[in-house]
Tab-separated table of C-alpha atoms in Angstrom:
chain	number	residue	atom	x	y	z
A	1	MET	CA	40.680	123.940	185.252
A	2	SER	CA	40.654	125.923	182.446
A	3	ALA	CA	38.691	125.539	179.369
A	4	ALA	CA	40.583	124.602	176.138
A	5	ASN	CA	41.985	127.373	173.670
A	6	PRO	CA	41.229	125.960	170.439
A	7	GLU	CA	43.766	129.433	169.438
A	8	ARG	CA	46.263	127.507	171.276
A	9	GLY	CA	46.089	124.065	169.923
A	10	GLU	CA	44.135	122.812	173.157
A	11	ALA	CA	42.075	120.335	173.514
A	12	ALA	CA	39.319	119.011	175.953
A	13	LEU	CA	39.294	115.601	177.651
A	14	VAL	CA	36.577	114.785	180.339
A	15	LEU	CA	37.348	111.671	182.551
A	16	ASP	CA	35.825	111.173	185.421
A	17	GLY	CA	33.357	114.340	185.193
A	18	VAL	CA	37.160	115.922	185.672
A	19	THR	CA	37.825	118.079	182.161
A	20	HIS	CA	41.553	117.717	181.955
A	21	VAL	CA	43.069	120.494	178.942
A	22	LEU	CA	46.042	119.024	176.828
A	23	ARG	CA	48.541	121.836	175.150
A	24	PRO	CA	50.536	120.369	172.445
A	25	SER	CA	53.278	122.791	173.573
A	26	PHE	CA	56.998	122.594	171.452
A	27	GLN	CA	57.819	120.813	175.601
A	28	ALA	CA	55.328	118.028	175.905
A	29	LEU	CA	55.954	117.083	172.661
A	30	VAL	CA	59.641	117.113	172.795
A	31	ALA	CA	58.511	114.765	175.815
A	32	ALA	CA	56.544	112.713	174.099
A	33	GLU	CA	58.520	112.009	171.384
A	34	GLY	CA	61.401	111.035	174.015
A	35	GLU	CA	59.496	108.554	175.216
A	36	LEU	CA	57.097	107.121	172.229
A	37	GLY	CA	59.527	108.128	169.425
A	38	PRO	CA	59.098	110.180	166.366
A	39	LEU	CA	56.036	111.973	166.035
A	40	PHE	CA	55.519	111.380	162.386
A	41	GLU	CA	55.890	107.900	163.170
A	42	LEU	CA	53.349	107.603	165.878
A	43	VAL	CA	50.768	109.803	163.529
A	44	GLU	CA	51.463	106.834	160.821
A	45	ARG	CA	50.360	104.355	163.634
A	46	ALA	CA	47.152	106.389	164.537
A	47	ALA	CA	46.061	106.940	160.854
A	48	SER	CA	46.659	103.287	160.272
A	49	GLY	CA	44.896	102.163	163.864
A	50	THR	CA	48.075	100.664	165.203
A	51	LEU	CA	48.103	103.452	167.988
A	52	GLY	CA	48.518	101.836	171.056
A	53	ILE	CA	46.967	102.578	174.346
A	54	ALA	CA	50.330	102.618	176.276
A	55	GLU	CA	51.346	105.624	173.380
A	56	ILE	CA	48.176	106.999	173.908
A	57	VAL	CA	48.494	107.915	177.636
A	58	GLY	CA	51.838	108.868	176.936
A	59	LEU	CA	51.089	111.370	174.359
A	60	PHE	CA	47.931	112.718	176.478
A	61	TRP	CA	50.094	112.370	179.688
A	62	HIS	CA	52.859	114.520	178.272
A	63	CYS	CA	50.456	117.298	176.723
A	64	LEU	CA	48.781	118.342	180.274
A	65	LYS	CA	48.080	121.230	180.839
A	66	ASP	CA	48.284	121.194	184.633
A	67	PRO	CA	49.452	118.035	186.177
A	68	PRO	CA	46.636	116.146	187.705
A	69	ALA	CA	45.861	115.435	191.180
A	70	ILE	CA	46.225	111.601	190.336
A	71	ASP	CA	49.342	109.699	188.761
A	72	ARG	CA	49.444	108.250	185.329
A	73	ALA	CA	48.714	104.933	186.271
A	74	THR	CA	45.338	106.300	187.283
A	75	PHE	CA	44.934	108.452	184.421
A	76	GLY	CA	45.885	105.389	182.371
A	77	GLU	CA	42.503	104.121	183.553
A	78	ALA	CA	40.056	106.282	183.453
A	79	LEU	CA	41.651	106.952	179.644
A	80	VAL	CA	40.916	102.800	179.097
A	81	ALA	CA	37.505	103.584	181.155
A	82	ALA	CA	36.595	106.685	179.440
A	83	GLY	CA	36.939	104.445	176.231
A	84	LEU	CA	37.999	105.759	172.270
A	85	LYS	CA	34.856	107.388	171.981
A	86	ALA	CA	35.648	109.403	174.043
A	87	ILE	CA	38.629	110.305	173.686
A	88	THR	CA	39.273	110.504	170.417
A	89	PRO	CA	38.504	113.880	169.528
A	90	ALA	CA	41.319	115.095	171.695
A	91	LEU	CA	43.514	112.332	169.848
A	92	ARG	CA	42.440	113.801	166.677
A	93	VAL	CA	42.739	118.123	167.841
A	94	LEU	CA	46.764	116.589	168.873
A	95	ILE	CA	47.551	114.928	165.791
A	96	GLY	CA	46.388	117.680	163.978
A	97	GLN	CA	48.427	119.659	165.867
A	98	ILE	CA	51.385	118.047	165.352
A	99	LEU	CA	50.703	117.870	161.517
A	100	ALA	CA	50.002	121.479	160.882
A	101	GLY	CA	52.942	122.472	163.877
A	102	ARG	CA	51.597	125.137	165.628
């Protein structure tokens, strides 16, 4: 797996010892918005502390640079097992990129 490139707005997410690269490309964000609703509202929910784990899983899943060898449910379980402390830095990067419009 390649390393995250901050110049491209990418974030690294380590789950079960495997580094996943999240890239909030136009295509990824359109797919996430199609599933989760308007991205501005998603950012507002994150800011107010009401963003749900299913929404985080959905956003991360759509932003995965390379499809993992696991299914989405297993990916979600790995996110929950990692805990909010571990996944929050990647979430911050993605939200920052959404707001910056990169």
